[in-house]
Structures are given as structure tokens and as C-alpha cells.
Coordinates of C-alpha atoms in Angstrom, one line a residue:
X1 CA 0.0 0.0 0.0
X2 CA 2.7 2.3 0.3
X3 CA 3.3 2.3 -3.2
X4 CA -0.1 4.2 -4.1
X5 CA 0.3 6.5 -1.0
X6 CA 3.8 8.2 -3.0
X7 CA 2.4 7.1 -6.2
X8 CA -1.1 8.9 -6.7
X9 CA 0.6 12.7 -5.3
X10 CA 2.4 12.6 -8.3
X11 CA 0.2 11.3 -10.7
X12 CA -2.5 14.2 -9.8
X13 CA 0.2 17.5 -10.0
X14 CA 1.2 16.0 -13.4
X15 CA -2.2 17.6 -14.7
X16 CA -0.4 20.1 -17.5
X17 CA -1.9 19.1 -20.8
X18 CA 0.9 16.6 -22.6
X19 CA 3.2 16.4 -19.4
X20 CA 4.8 12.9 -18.9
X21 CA 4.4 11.5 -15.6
X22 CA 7.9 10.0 -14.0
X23 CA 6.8 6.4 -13.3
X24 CA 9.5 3.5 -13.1
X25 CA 8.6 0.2 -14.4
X26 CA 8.6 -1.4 -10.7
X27 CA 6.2 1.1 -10.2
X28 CA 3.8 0.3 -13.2
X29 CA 4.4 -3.6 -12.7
X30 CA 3.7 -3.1 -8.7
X31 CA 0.2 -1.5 -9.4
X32 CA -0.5 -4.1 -12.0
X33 CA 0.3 -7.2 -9.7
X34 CA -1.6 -5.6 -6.9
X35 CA -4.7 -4.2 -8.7
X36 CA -5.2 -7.8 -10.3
X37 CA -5.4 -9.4 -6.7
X38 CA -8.1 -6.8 -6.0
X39 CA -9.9 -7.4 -9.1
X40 CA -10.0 -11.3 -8.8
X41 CA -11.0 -11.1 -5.1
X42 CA -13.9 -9.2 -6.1
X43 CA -16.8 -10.5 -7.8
X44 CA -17.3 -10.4 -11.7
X45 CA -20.8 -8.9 -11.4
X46 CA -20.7 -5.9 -9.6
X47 CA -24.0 -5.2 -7.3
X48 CA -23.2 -1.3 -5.8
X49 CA -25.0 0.7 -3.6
X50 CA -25.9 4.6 -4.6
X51 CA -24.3 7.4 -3.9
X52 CA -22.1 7.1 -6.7
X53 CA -20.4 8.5 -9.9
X54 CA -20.5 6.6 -13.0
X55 CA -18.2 7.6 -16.1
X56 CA -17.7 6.4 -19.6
X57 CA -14.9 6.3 -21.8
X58 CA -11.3 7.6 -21.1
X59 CA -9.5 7.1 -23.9
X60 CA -5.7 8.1 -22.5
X61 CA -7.2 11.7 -22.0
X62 CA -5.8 12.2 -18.7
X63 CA -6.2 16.1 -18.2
X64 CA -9.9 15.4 -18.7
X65 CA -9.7 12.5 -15.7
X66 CA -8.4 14.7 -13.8
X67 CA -11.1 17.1 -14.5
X68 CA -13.8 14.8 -13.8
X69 CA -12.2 14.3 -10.3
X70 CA -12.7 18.3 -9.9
X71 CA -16.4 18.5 -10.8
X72 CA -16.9 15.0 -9.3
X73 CA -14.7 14.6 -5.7
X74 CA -11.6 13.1 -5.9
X75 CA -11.5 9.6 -4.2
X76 CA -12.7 9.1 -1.6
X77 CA -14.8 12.2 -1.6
X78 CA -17.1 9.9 -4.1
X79 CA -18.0 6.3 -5.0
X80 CA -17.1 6.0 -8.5
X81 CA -18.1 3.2 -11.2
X82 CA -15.8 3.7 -15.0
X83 CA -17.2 1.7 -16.9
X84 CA -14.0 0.7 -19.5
X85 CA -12.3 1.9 -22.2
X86 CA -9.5 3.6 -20.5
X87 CA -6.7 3.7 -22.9
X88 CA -5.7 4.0 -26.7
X89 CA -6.5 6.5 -29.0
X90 CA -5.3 9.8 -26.3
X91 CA -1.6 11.0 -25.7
X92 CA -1.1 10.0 -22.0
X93 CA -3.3 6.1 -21.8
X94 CA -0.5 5.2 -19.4
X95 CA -0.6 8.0 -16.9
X96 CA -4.7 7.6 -16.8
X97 CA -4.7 3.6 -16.3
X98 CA -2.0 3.9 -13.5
X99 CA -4.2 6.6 -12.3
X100 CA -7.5 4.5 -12.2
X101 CA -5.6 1.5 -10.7
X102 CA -3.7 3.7 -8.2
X103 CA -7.4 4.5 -6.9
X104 CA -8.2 1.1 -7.1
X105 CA -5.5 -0.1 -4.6
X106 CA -6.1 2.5 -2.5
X107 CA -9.7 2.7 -1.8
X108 CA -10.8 -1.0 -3.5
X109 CA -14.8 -0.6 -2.1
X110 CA -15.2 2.9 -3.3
X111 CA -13.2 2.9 -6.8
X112 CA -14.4 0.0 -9.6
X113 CA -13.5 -0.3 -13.1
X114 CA -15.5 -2.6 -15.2
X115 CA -13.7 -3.4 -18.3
X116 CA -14.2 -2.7 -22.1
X117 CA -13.6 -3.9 -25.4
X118 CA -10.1 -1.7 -25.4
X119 CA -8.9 -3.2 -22.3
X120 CA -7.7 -6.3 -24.2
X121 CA -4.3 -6.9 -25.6
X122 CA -5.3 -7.4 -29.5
X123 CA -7.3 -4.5 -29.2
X124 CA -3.7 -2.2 -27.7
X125 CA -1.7 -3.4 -30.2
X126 CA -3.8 -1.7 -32.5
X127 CA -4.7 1.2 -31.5
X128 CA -1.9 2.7 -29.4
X129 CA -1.7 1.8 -26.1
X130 CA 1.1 -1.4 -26.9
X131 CA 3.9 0.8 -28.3
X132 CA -21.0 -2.2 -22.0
X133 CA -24.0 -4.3 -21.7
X134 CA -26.2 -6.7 -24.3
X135 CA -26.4 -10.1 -26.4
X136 CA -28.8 -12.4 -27.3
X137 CA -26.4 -15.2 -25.3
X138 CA -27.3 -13.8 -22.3
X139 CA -30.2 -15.1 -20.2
X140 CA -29.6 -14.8 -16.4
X141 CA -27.0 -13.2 -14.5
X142 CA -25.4 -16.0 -13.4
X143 CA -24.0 -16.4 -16.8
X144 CA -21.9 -13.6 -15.6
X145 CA -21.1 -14.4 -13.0
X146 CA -19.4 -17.9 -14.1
X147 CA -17.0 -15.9 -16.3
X148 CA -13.8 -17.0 -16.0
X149 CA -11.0 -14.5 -15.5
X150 CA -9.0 -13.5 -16.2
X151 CA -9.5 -14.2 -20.0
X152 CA -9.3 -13.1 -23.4
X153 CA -11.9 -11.6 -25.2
X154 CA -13.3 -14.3 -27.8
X155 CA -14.5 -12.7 -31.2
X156 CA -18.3 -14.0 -30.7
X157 CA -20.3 -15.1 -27.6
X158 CA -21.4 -13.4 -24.1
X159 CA -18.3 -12.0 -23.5
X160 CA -17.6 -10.2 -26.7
X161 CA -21.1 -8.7 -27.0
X162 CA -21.1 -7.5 -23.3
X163 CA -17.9 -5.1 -24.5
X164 CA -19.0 -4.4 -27.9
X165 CA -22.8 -4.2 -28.7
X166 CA -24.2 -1.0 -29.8
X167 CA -27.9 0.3 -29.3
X168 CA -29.8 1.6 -32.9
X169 CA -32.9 3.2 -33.0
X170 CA -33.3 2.0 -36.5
X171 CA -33.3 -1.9 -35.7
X172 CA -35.7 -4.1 -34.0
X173 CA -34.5 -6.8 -32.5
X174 CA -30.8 -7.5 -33.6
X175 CA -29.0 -6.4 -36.3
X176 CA -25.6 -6.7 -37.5
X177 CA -22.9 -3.8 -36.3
X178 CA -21.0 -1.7 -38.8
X179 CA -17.7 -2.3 -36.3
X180 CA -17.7 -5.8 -37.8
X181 CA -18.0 -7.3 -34.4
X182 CA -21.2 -8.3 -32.4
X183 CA -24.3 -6.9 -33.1
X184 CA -26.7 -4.4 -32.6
X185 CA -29.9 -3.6 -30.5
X186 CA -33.5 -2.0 -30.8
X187 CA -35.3 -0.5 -27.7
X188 CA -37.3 -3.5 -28.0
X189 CA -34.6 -5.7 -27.1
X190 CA -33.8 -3.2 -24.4
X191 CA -37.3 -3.1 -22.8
X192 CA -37.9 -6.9 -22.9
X193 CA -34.3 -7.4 -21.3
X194 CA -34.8 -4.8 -18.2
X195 CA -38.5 -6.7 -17.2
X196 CA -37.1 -9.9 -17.3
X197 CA -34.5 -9.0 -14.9
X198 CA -35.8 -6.4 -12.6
X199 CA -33.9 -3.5 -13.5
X200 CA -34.7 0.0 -14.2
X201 CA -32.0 1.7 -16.4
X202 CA -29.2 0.2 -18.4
X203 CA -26.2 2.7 -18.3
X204 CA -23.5 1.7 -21.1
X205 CA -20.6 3.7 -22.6
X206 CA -18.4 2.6 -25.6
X207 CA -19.7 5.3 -28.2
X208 CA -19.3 9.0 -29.0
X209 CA -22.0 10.9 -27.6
X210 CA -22.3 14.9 -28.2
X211 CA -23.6 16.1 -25.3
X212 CA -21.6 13.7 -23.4
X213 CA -24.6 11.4 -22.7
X214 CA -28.0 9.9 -24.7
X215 CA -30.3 8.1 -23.8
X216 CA -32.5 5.4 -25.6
X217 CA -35.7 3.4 -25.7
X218 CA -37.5 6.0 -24.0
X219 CA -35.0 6.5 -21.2
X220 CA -34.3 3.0 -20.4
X221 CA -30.7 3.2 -21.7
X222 CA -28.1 5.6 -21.0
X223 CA -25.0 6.0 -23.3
X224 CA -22.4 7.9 -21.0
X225 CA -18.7 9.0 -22.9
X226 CA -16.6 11.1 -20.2
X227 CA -13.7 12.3 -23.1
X228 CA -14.4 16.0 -24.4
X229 CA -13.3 16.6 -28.0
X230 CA -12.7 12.7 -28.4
X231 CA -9.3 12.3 -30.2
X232 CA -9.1 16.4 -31.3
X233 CA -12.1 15.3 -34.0
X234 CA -15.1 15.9 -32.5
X235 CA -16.4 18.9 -30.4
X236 CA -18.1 16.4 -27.8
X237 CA -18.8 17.1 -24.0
X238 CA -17.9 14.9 -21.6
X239 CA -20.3 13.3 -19.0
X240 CA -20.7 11.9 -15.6
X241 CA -23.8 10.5 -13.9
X242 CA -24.5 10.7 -10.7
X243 CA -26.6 8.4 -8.7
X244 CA -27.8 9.7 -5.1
X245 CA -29.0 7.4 -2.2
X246 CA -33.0 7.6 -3.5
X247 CA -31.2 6.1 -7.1
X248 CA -32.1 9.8 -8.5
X249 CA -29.7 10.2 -11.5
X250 CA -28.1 13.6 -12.8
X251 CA -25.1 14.3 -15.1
X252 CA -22.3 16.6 -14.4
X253 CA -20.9 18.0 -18.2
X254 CA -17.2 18.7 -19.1
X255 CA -17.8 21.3 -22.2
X256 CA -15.5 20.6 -25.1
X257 CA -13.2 23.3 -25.6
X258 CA -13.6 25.3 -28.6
X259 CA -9.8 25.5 -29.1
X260 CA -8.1 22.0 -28.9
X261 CA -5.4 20.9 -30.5
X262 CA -5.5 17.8 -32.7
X263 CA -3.7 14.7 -30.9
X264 CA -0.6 13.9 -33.2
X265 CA -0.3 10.0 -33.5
X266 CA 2.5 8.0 -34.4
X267 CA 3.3 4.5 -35.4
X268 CA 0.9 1.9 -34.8
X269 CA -2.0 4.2 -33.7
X270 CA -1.1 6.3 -36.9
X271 CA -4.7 6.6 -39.7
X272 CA -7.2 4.5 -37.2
X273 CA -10.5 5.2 -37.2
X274 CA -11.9 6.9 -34.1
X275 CA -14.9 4.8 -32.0
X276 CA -17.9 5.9 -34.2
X277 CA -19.9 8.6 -32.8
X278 CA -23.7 8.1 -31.8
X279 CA -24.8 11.1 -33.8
X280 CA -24.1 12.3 -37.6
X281 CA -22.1 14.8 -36.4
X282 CA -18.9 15.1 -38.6
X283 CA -15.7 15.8 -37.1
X284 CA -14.8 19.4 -36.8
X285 CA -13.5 21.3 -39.9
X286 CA -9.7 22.8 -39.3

């Protein structure tokens, strides 16, 4: 533990936009090793209890973790519930995963990070870091709750669609998804899937939202994304849901700035396409 005690001090002051933080390998591999006993002792399927903050993708934007931690509390001021995606695509995915992890060691029944379809090692090599909730597999919770871990994310099945479906108001039913991988969702399928299990509100992340978050099926779905002007393309807020002790929900905004510059990739990241956004918005004109 006295690891993240010196280690999270210097991780928040290094909150300049594009500053390196000074981490040692020992350092990174310790809050691996030790975040991965926490996540293994813990159970797959996460049942929390309100107050809490919930917040959607990252995407190696640390500033703008950082920021969420200003309008939010900064651990343990609040619960908090991220629900994946925390790296690739931004210029600083190793300072925001030590970060998150850092938290995680330190307060491990306050802090939980569910993970995404980019916390996978086929998915880093791709997309830079290297160098959410549906399918029609799942029938009872206790599916999840037998998954193995840790484990790699299989290209079809339970697993796969729980990182990588994506809700579409034009489709009822399921329908095939454009990312080439898993499927997508109507309201319908949303609707029937929150009566058979009790539940009052699925709240997903893993897409581009404008105003930081949309919902769906007449409020039953939430779509949270917490990375203003996602990759220096689109003029996005980010958001953050709150959820008090009544289960009341509100969001917190992080306004896009209106002058950001562009990320500048490199190597393997270099000509990727960004996640597609949930609107037709087109990235911004420079």
C-alpha cells in the first residue's frame, strides 16, 4: 500500500496538458500485480450501492480524468463506477490507467473499473496503447457471474457482446454492427431485457455521444462518454452520472473546448479510425 500512497501525489500534479508523468517500471508492474489481486477477489458482477459517480470512456485523456475528479470529488470524496475503455486513442493512456488503478489499490470498495472492449491486448496493439451491456447469449446473470477470469476476449459469444454491442434506434430486434464485431440492439430488445431482470436503467458507454450522454428506448438506456473533443475530431462534451441514495440520476458536463489541438499520433496508432460517434455529427472542420 505504500506504493499508491507516493504514487497517486504525483500522478494528480502532473495535470499540465501533454506532461509525462515520471513512473519506473517497478512502479507500473507493482500496481499491475496488486490491482489484479483486488480485481480477482472481487466479484465479476458488480451489485453497488448509490451514492455514486459513474463515467464512460477515457481514452488516454488524462487532463480530462483529472477534470472529472474536480467537478466529481476526488477519491474518496465519491463512489465511483468507469465503466472501461480507458486507454488507446489519447496521448497519455499510461498516466490515466496507473491513475484508475492507483485508486483502485487504494480505496478498493469505493473505486471499480468494469472493463471494455479496449482493455484487451489485441485491441492495444492496435490502437496505441502497446507501443457495456447486451447479447442475445445472455439469459440470467449467473452467466456472468461464471465468467472466467481473467480471460481473453473471444470474437463472438457473451463476452464479446457485453464489450461491444451497440444500441440503434433504427433496428428491431438484432442487427448486425458496422464495427464488424457483435451486433446491434433495438429498444425493444432493451425493454424486454430490463422486465425480465428487474432493473430499471441500463447505463452503457463505448460510443461517442455529443452532449456527453443519450439516452435510448425511451430513457431505459443511458449512453455515458466522459472524453471531451474525443481524439481532437469531435467537439463532444464529456459526462458523468450521478446516482444519489433515493437512485435519483443527474449528469455533471465537461464542455468541449472550442480550441483544442489535434492529438498527433504515431506508429501503430497512426490513420485509425476513431470509435464511431452516436450522432451524424462530422468531425470538426480545421
Amino acid at each position: 500500500m505504500t506504493l499508491t500512497v507516493s504514487f497517486l501525489p504525483s500522478l494528480v500534479r502532473g495535470c499540465r496538458p501533454g506532461k509525462i508523468v515520471q513512473m519506473t517500471e517497478a512502479e507500473v508492474r507493482g500496481l499491475c500485480i496488486k490491482s489484479r489481486e483486488i480485481f480477482l477477489s472481487q466479484p465479476i458482477l458488480l451489485e453497488l450501492e448509490a451514492p455514486l459517480k459513474i463515467c464512460g470512456d477515457i481514452h488516454g485523456q488524462y487532463t480530462d480524468l483529472l477534470r472529472l475528479f474536480e467537478y466529481g470529488g476526488f477519491p474518496p470524496e465519491a463512489n465511483y463506477l468507469f465503466l472501461g475503455d480507458y486507454v488507446d486513442r489519447g496521448k497519455q493512456s499510461l498516466e490515466t490507467i496507473c491513475l484508475l488503478l492507483a485508486y483502485k489499490i487504494k480505496y478498493p470498495e469505493n473505486f471499480f473499473l468494469l472493463r471494455g472492449n479496449h482493455e484487451c491486448a489485441s485491441i492495444n496493439r492496435i490502437y496505441g496503447f502497446y507501443d457495456e451491456w447486451l447479447s442475445p447469449d445472455l439469459q440470467s446473470m449467473e452467466q456472468i457471474r461464471r465468467i472466467m477470469r481473467p480471460t481473453d476476449v473471444p470474437d463472438t459469444g457473451l463476452l464479446c457482446d457485453l464489450l461491444w454491442s451497440d444500441p440503434d434506434k433504427d433496428v428491431q430486434g438484432w442487427g448486425e454492427n458496422d464495427r464488424g464485431v457483435s451486433f446491434t440492439f433495438g429498444a425493444d430488445v432493451v425493454s424486454k431485457f430490463l422486465n425480465r431482470h428487474d432493473l430499471d436503467l441500463i447505463c452503457r458507454a463505448h460510443q461517442v455521444v455529443e452532449d456527453g450522454y443519450e439516452f435510448f428506448a425511451k430513457r431505459q438506456l443511458v449512453t455515458l462518454f466522459s472524453a471531451p473533443n474525443y481524439c481532437g475530431e469531435f467537439d463532444n462534451a464529456g459526462g458523468m452520472m450521478s446516482v444519489d441514495e433515493s437512485l435519483m440520476c443527474s449528469f455533471q458536463i465537461l464542455k468541449p473546448s472550442e480550441k483544442k489541438a489535434k492529438y498527433q499520433y504515431g506508429g501503430v496508432n497512426s490513420g485509425r479510425p476513431v470509435t464511431p460517434p452516436r450522432t451524424t455529427q462530422a468531425p470538426k472542420k480545421r
